[in-house]
Coordinates of C-alpha atoms (C1' of nucleotides) in Angstrom, one line a residue:
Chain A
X1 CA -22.6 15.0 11.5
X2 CA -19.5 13.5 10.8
X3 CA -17.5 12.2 13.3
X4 CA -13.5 12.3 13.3
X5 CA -10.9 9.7 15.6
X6 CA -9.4 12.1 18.3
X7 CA -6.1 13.9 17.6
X8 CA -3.6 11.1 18.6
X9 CA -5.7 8.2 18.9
X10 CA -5.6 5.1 16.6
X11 CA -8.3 2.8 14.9
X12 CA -7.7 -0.3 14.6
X13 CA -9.4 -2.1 11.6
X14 CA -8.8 -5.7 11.6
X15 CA -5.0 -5.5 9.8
X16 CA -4.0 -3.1 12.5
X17 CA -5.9 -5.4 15.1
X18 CA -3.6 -8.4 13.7
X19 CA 0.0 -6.0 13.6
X20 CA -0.8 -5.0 17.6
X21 CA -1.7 -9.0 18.6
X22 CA 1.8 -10.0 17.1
X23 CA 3.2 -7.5 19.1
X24 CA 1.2 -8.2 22.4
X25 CA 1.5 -11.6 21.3
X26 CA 5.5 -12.0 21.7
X27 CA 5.7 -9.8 24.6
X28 CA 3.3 -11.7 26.3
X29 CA 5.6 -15.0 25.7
X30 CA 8.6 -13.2 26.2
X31 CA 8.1 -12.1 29.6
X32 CA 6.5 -15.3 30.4
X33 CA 9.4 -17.9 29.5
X34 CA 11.2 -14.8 32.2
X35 CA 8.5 -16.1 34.3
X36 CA 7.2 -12.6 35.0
X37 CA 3.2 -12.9 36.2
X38 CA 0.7 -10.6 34.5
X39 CA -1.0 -7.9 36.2
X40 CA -3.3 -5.6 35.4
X41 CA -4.7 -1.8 36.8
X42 CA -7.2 0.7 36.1
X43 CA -6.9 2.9 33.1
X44 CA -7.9 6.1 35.0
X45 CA -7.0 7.0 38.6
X46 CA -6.9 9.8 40.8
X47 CA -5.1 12.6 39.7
X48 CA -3.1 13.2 42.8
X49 CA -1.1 10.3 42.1
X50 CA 0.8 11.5 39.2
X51 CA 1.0 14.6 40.9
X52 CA 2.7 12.9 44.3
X53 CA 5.1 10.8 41.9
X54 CA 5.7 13.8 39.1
X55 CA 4.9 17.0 40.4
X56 CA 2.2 19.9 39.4
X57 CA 4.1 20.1 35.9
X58 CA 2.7 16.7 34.8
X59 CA -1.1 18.0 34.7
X60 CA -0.7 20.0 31.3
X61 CA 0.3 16.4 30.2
X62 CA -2.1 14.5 31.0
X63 CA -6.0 13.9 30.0
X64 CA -7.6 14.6 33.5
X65 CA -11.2 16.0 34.4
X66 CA -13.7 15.9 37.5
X67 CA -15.5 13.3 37.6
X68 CA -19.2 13.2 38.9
X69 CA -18.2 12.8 42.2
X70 CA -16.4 16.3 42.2
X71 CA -13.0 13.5 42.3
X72 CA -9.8 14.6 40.1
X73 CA -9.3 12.1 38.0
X74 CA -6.4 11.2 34.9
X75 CA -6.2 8.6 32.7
X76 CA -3.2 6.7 33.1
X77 CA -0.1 8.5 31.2
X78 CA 2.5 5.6 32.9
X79 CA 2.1 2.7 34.8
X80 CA 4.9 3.0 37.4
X81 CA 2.7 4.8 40.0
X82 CA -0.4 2.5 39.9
X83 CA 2.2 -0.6 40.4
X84 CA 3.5 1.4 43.1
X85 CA 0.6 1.3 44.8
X86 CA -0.4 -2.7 44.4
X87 CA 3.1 -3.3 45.2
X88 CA 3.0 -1.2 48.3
X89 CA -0.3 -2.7 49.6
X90 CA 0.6 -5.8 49.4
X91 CA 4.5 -5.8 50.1
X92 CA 4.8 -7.6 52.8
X93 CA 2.8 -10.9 51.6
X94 CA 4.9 -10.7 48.5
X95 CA 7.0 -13.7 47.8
X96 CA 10.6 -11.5 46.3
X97 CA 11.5 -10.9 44.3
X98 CA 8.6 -9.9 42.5
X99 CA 8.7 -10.2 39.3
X100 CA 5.2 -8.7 37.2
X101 CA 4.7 -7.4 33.8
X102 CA 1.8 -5.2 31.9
X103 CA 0.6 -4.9 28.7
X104 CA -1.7 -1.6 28.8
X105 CA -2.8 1.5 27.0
X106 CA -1.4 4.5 28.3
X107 CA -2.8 8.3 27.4
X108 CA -1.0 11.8 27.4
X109 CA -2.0 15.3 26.5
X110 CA 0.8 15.4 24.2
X111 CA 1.1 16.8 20.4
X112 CA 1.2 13.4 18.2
X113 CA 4.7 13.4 16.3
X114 CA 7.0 10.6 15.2
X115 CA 7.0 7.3 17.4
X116 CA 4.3 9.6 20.0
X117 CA 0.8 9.6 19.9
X118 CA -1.4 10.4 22.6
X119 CA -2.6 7.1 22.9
X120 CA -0.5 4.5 23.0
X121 CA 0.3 0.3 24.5
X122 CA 3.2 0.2 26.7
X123 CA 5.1 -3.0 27.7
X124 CA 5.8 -2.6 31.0
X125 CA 7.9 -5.0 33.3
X126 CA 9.5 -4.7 36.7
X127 CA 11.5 -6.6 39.5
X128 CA 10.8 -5.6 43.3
X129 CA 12.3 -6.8 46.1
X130 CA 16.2 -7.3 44.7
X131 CA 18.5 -4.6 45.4
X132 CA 21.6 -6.3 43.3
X133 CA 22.7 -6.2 40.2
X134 CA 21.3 -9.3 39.0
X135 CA 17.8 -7.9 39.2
X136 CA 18.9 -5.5 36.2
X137 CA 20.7 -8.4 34.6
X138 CA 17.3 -9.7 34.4
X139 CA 15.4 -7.1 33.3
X140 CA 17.8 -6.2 30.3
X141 CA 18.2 -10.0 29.2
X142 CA 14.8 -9.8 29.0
X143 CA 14.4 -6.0 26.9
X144 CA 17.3 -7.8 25.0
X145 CA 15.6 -11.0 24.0
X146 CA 12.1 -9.3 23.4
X147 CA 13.7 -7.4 20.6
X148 CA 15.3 -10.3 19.4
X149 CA 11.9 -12.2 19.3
X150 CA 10.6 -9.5 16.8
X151 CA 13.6 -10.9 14.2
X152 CA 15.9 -7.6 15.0
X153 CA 19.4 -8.4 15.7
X154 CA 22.5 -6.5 17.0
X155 CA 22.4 -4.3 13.8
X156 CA 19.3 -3.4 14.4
X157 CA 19.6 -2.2 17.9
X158 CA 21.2 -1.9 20.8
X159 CA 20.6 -1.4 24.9
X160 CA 22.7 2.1 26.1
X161 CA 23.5 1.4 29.6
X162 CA 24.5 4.1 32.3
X163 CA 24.4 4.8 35.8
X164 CA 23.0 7.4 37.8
X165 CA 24.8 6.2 41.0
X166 CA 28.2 6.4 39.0
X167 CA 27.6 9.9 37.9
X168 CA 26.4 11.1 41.7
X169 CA 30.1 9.8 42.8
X170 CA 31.6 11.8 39.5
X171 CA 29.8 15.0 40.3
X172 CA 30.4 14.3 43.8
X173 CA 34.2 14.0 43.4
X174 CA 33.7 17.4 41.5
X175 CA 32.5 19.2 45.0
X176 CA 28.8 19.4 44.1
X177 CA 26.2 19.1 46.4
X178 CA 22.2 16.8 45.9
X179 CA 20.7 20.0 44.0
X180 CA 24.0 20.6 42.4
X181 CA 24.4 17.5 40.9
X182 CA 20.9 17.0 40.2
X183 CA 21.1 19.9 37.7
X184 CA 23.8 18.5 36.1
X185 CA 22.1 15.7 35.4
X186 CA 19.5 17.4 34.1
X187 CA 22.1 19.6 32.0
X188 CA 23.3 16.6 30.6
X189 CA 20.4 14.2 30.2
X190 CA 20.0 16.9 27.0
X191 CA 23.4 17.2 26.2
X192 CA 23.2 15.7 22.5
X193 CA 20.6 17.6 21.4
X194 CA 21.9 21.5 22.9
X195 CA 24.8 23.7 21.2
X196 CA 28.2 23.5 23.2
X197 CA 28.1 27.2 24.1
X198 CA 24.6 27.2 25.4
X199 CA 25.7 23.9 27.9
X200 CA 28.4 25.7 28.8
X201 CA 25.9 28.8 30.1
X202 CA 24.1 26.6 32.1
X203 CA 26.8 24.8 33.6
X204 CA 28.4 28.2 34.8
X205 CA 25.2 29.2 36.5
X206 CA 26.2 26.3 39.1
X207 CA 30.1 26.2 38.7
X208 CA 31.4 29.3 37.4
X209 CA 34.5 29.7 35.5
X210 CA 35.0 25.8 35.9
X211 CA 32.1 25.0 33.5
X212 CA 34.2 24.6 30.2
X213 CA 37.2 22.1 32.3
X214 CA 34.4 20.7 33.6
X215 CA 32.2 20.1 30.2
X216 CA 35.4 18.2 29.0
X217 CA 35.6 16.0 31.8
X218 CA 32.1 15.1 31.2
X219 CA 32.5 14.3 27.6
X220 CA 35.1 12.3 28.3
X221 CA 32.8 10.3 30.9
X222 CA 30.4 9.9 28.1
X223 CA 32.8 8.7 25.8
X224 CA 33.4 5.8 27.9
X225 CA 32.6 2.7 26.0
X226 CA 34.6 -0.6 27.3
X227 CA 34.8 -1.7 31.3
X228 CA 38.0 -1.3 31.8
X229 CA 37.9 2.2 30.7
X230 CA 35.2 2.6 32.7
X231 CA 37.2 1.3 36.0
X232 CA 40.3 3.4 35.3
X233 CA 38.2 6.8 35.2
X234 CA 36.1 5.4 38.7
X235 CA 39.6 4.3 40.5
X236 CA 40.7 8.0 39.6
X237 CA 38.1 9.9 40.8
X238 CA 39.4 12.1 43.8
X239 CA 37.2 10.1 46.3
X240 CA 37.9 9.9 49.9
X241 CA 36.5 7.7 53.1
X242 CA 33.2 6.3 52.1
X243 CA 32.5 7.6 49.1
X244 CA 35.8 5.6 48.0
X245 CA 34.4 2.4 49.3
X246 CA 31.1 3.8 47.5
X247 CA 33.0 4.0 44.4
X248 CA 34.4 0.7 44.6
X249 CA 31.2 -0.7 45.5
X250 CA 30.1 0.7 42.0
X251 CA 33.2 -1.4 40.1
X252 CA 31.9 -4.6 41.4
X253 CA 28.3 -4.1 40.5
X254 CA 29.3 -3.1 36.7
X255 CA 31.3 -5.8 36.8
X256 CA 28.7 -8.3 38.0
X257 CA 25.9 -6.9 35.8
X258 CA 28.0 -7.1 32.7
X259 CA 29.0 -10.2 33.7
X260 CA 25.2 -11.4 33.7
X261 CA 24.5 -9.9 30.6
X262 CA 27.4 -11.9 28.4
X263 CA 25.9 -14.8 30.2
X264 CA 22.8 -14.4 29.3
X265 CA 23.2 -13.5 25.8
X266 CA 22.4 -10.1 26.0
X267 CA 26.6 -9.0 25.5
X268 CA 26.0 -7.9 21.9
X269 CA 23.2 -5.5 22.3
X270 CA 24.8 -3.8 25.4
X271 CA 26.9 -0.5 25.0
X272 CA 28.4 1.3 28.2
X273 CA 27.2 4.9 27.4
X274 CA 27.3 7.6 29.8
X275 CA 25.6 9.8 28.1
X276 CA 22.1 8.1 29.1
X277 CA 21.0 9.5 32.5
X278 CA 17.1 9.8 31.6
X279 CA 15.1 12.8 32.4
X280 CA 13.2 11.8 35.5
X281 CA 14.7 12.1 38.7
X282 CA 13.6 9.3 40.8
X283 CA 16.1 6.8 38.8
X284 CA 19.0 5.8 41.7
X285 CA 21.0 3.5 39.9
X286 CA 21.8 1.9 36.7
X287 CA 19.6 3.3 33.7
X288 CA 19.5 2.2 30.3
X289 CA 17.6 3.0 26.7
X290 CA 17.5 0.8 24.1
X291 CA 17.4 2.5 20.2
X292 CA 17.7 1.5 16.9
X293 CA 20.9 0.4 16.4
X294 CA 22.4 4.5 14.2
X295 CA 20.7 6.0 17.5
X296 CA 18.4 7.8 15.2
X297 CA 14.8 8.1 16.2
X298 CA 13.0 7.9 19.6
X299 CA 13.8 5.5 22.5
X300 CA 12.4 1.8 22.0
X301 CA 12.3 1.2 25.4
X302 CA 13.7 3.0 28.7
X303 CA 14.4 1.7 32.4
X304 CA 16.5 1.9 34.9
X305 CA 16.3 1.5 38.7
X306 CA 13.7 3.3 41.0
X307 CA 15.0 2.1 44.8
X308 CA 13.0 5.2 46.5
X309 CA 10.1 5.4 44.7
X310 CA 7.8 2.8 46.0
X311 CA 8.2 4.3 49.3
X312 CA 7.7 7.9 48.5
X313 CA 4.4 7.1 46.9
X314 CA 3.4 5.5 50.7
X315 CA 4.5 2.4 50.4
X316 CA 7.7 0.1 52.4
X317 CA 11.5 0.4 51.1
X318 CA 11.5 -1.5 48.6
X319 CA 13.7 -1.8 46.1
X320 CA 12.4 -2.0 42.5
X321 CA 14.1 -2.0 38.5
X322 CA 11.9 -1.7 35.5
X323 CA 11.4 -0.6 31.8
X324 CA 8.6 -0.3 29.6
X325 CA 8.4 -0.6 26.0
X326 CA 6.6 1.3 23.7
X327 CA 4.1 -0.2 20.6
X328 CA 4.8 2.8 18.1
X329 CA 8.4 3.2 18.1
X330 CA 8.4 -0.5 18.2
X331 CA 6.1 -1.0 15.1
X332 CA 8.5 1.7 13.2
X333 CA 11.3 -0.2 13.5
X334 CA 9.9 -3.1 12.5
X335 CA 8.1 -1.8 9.5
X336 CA 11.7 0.0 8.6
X337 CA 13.3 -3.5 8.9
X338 CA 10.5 -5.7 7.3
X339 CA 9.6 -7.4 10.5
X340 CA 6.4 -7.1 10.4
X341 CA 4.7 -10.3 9.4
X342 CA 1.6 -9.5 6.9
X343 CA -0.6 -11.6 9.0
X344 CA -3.3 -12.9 6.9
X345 CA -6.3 -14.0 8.6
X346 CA -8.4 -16.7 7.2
X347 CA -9.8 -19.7 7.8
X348 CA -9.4 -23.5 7.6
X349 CA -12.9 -24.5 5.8
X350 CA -14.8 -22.7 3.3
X351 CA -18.2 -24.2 2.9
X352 CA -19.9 -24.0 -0.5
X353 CA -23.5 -24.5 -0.5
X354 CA -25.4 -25.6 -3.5
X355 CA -28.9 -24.5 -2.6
X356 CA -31.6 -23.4 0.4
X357 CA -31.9 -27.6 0.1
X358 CA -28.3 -28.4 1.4
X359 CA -27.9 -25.6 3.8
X360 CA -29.1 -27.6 7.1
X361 CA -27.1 -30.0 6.0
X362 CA -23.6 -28.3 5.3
X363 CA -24.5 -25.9 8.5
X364 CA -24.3 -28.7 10.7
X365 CA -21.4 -29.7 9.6
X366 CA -19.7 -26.6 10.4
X367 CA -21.3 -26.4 13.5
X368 CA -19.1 -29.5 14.7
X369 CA -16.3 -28.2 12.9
X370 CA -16.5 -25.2 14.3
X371 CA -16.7 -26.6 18.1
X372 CA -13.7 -28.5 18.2
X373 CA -11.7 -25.1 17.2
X374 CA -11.4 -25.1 13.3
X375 CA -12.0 -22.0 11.7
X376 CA -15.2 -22.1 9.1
X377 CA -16.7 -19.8 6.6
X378 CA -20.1 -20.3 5.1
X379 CA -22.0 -17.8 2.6
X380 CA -25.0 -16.2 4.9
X381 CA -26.8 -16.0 1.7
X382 CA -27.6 -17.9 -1.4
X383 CA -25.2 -17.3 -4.2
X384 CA -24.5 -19.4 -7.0
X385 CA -21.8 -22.0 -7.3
X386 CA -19.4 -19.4 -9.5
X387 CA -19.4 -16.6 -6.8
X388 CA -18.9 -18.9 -4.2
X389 CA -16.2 -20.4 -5.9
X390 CA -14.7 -17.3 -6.4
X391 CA -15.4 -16.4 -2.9
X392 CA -13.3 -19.1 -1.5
X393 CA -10.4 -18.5 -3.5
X394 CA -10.4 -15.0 -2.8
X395 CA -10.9 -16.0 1.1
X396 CA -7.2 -17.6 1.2
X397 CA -9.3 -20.8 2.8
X398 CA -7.3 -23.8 3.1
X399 CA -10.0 -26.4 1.9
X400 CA -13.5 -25.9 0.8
X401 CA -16.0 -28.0 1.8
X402 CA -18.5 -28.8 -1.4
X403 CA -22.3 -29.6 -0.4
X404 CA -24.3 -30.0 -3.7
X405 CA -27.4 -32.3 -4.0
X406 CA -25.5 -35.2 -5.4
X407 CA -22.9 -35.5 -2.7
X408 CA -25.7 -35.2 -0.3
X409 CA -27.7 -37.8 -1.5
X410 CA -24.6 -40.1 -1.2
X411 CA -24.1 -39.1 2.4
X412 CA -20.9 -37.0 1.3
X413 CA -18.6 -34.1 1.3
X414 CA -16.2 -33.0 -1.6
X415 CA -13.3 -31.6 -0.3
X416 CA -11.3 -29.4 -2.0
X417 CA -7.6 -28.2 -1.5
X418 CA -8.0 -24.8 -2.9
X419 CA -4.4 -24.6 -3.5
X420 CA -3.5 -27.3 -5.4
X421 CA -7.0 -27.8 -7.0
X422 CA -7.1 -31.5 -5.8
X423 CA -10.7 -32.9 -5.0
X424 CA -11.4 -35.9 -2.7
X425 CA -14.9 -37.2 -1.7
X426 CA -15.8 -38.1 1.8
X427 CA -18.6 -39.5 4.1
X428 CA -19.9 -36.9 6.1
X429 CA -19.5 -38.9 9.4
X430 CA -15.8 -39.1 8.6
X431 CA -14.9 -35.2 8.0
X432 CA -14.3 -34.4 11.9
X433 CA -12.2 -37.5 12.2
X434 CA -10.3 -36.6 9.2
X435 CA -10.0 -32.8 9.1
X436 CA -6.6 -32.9 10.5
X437 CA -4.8 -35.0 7.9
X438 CA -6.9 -33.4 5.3
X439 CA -5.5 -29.8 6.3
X440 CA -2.1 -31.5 6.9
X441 CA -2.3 -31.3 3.3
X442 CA -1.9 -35.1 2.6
X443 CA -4.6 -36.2 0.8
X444 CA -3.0 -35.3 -2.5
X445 CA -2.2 -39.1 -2.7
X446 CA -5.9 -39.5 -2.2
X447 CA -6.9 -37.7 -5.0
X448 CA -9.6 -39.5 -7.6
Chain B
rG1 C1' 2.5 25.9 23.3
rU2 C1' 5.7 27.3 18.4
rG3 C1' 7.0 26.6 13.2
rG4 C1' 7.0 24.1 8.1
rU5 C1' 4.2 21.1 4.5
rA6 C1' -0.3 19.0 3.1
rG7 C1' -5.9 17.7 2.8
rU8 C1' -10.3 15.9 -4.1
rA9 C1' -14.4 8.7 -3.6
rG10 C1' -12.8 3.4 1.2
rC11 C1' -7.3 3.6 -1.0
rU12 C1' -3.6 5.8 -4.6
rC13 C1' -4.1 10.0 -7.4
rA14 C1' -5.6 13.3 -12.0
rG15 C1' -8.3 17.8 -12.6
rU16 C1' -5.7 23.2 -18.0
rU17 C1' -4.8 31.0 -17.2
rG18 C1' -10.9 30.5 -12.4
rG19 C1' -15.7 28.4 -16.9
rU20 C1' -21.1 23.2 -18.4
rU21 C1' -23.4 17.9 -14.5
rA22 C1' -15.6 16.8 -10.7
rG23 C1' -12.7 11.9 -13.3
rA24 C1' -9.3 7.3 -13.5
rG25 C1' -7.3 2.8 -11.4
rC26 C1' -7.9 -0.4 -7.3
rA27 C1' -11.6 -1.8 -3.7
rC28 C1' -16.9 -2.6 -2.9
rU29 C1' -22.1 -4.3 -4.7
rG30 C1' -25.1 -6.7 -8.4
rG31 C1' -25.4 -9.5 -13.0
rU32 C1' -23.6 -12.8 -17.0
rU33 C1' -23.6 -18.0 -13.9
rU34 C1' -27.2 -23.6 -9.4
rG35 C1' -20.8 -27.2 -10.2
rU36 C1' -15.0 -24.9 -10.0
rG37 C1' -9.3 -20.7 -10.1
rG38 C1' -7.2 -15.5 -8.3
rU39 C1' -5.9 -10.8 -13.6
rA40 C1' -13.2 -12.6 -17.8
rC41 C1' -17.3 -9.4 -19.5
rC42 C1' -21.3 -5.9 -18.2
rA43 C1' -23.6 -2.7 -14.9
rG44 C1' -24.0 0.0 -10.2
rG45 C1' -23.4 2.5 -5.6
rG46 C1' -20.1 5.9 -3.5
rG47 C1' -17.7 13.1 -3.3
rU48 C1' -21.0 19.6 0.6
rC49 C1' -13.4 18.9 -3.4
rG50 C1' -11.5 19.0 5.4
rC51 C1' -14.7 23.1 7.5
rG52 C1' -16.1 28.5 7.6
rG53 C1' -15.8 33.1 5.4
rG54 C1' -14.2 36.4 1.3
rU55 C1' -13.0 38.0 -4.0
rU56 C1' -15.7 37.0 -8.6
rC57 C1' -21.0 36.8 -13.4
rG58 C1' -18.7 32.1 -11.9
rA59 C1' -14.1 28.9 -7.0
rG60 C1' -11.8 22.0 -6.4
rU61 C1' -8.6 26.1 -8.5
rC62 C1' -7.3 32.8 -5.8
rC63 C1' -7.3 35.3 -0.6
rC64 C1' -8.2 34.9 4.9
rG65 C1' -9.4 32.1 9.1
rU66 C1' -10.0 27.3 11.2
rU67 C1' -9.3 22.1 11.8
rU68 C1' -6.9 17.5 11.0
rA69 C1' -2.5 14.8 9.5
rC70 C1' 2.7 14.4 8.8
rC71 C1' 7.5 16.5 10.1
rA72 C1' 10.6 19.5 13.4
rC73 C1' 10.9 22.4 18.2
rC74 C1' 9.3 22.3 23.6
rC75 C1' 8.5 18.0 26.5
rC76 C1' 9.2 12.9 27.0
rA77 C1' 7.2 9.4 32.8

RNA sequence: GUGGUAGUAGCUCAGUUGGUUAGAGCACUGGUUUGUGGUACCAGGGGUCGCGGGUUCGAGUCCCGUUUACCACCCCA
């Protein structure tokens, strides 16, 4: 019987195993120098969480089953809700704001395409407990600089920001209602990728013969790209009382968030772009994507603010910001740009051993070596002196360690730099104290 | 869930109008070789030609179904 890797889910042999640690690796380091703590949950949970936080629809999604216990179980298809849950628990013993990151697999009953797979390592990182603006300052500074720490620049991508409180004041200034707007929003979370006439349809079903008027002054919201553009439209709006002081509210917060972000380096990578509302309706606030820098392909990464969330799934108000980041789309890119460091794996020593006579000799050796940290490679079986030569130049080894039955009887090593060829005889007792200059590479000098 | 394209060795591929026992390069293993260089020489292992059915004297090749992968749609937390 042969067996075949589920539809969706990835091997990885040790090159793959080196591409994901680079990745994990510089997130990892990344959110730590944001000083975001590391957290961790279980992979598989009751189903009824997904269903509380997405809805019935989410099940044909997801990889759920009964488990013995006659519970409903899922494995995780997002984070978000799990967090949700810790955070709730313990909110009030909390220190805010809280400021936590994950670096997880994630499943989902979904057909495997481009950038998708069914099982898949998300990034994700959040900030509870901070209602303002800076809180999302943070949070893209640090989706910003995470990119950056792959090698990609601002031609290779850039951070579409957009604001779902913005557009409720729009669409409220337009005389919808909650549902109204929320179909909008829906209407034109898709709006790139639908024909104009068919928008237009939709849009009627909720505003009638306004729905073309009202398709251009959308498009023209999207088309915002500068601030100041961006404040003209918002002092226009026909607001009145408190939705005015709403509005004006919203001003200062775009202004203080993109203030944050030219100060903290993220300025290049940041694009004002309506268009982004992202599908998912708990968002409240500012939302943004980041893509590859044409806009062509899937979303790198995706966030936005979630103020209602925590407490909808049982928990305190509390208000919370987060994205997560995707490992496929991710390793795309970087393949597409060259990014992708061909990690080669291999170690510091090679030892050669002459015969069955030297092996005690030249294992012990490496058994020291090996316990102070340095990476050592030793045949597990005989071979001659040719194969293992060969061996060790084919193993990308930085030094091999030569044990024949002269050196031994001389109470010494030959070391040799299998890059430059260079040879150099040492006393055994010496080779721990010396290992560091030797793979420094200076003992050409030393050479006999 | 829908559609398009594809599937021959671990990898990249060849395989004639349907005709003997399905090939190459790379990789792997062993040897030449118990003292030295990546690309030397010799040998070897490895395939139910994705799977199932059909047509045929005969199928890797033609037909049908199925599965998997890729790509697009739906969806995208």
């Amino acid at each position: 019987m042969q067996f075949e890797t589920l539809p969706g889910f990835r091997e990885f042999y040790p090159d793959a195993c080196a591409r994901r640690n680079h990745v994990f690796g510089r997130w990892r380091q990344v959110a730590r120098a944001f000083n975001f703590l590391e957290y961790d949950a279980p992979v598989l949970e009751p189903l009824e969480l997904y269903i509380e936080k997405s809805g019935e629809e989410i099940v044909g999604q997801l990889f759920n089953f009964e488990d013995r216990g006659g519970r409903a179980v899922a494995l995780r298809p997002e984070m978000t809700p799990s967090l949700a849950r810790l955070i709730g628990a313990k909110a009030n013993s909390l220190k805010r704001p809280v400021k936590w990151f994950n670096i997880g697999e994630h499943y989902r009953y979904e057909r495997p395409q481009k950038g998708r797979l069914r099982a898949f390592y998300q990034f994700n990182v959040d900030i509870f407990g901070e209602p303002g603006p800076s809180a999302d300052a943070e949070l893209i500074a640090l989706l910003c600089q995470t990119l950056q720490s792959f090698g990609l620049n601002s031609e290779d991508f850039k951070v579409r920001l957009s604001d779902r409180d913005l557009w409720l004041l729009m669409l409220a200034a337009e005389g919808l209602d909650a549902s109204g707007s929320a179909a909008v929003l829906g209407i034109i979370d898709k709006l790139e990728r639908t024909e104009r006439g068919t928008i237009i349809e939709k849009l009627a079903v909720i505003l009638g013969d306004a729905a073309e008027k009202f398709l251009g002054r959308i498009e023209a919201a999207i088309a915002i790209r500068t601030f100041s553009e961006l404040r003209s439209y918002i002092e226009c709006l026909p607001l009145e009382g408190d939705l005015a002081s709403q509005a004006q509210a919203r001003i200062s917060d775009w202004q203080q968030l993109l203030r944050h972000l030219e100060a903290a380096g993220a300025g290049d990578f940041v694009q004002i772009d309506l268009g982004i509302v992202r599908g998912l309706a708990y968002y409240t606030g500012f939302v943004f994507e980041a893509f590859e820098a044409s806009g062509e392909g899937r979303a790198l990464a995706g966030g936005g603010r979630y103020d209602a969330l925590i407490k909808k799934l049982g928990g305190p108000d509390m208000p919370a910001v987060g994205f997560a980041m995707g490992d496929v789309t991710l390793m795309d890119l970087l393949d597409s740009r060259g990014r992708m460091p061909a990690y080669v794996q291999r170690p510091d020593f090679i030892v050669i051993i002459g015969g069955e006579a030297e092996r005690d000799a030249a294992l012990g050796d490496a058994a020291q070596l090996r316990s102070v940290g340095y990476q050592v490679e030793y045949p597990l079986k005989s071979q001659g002196f040719g194969k293992q030569f060969k061996a060790a130049n084919q193993s990308g080894a930085r030094l091999a360690l030569i044990y024949g039955e002269d050196e031994l009887s001389r109470g010494l090593v030959k070391v040799r730099d299998l890059a430059s060829g260079h040879e150099l005889e040492i006393g055994r007792d010496q080779l721990l104290q010396r290992a560091p200059s030797l793979l420094e590479g200076g003992f050409e000098n030393e050479t006999e």
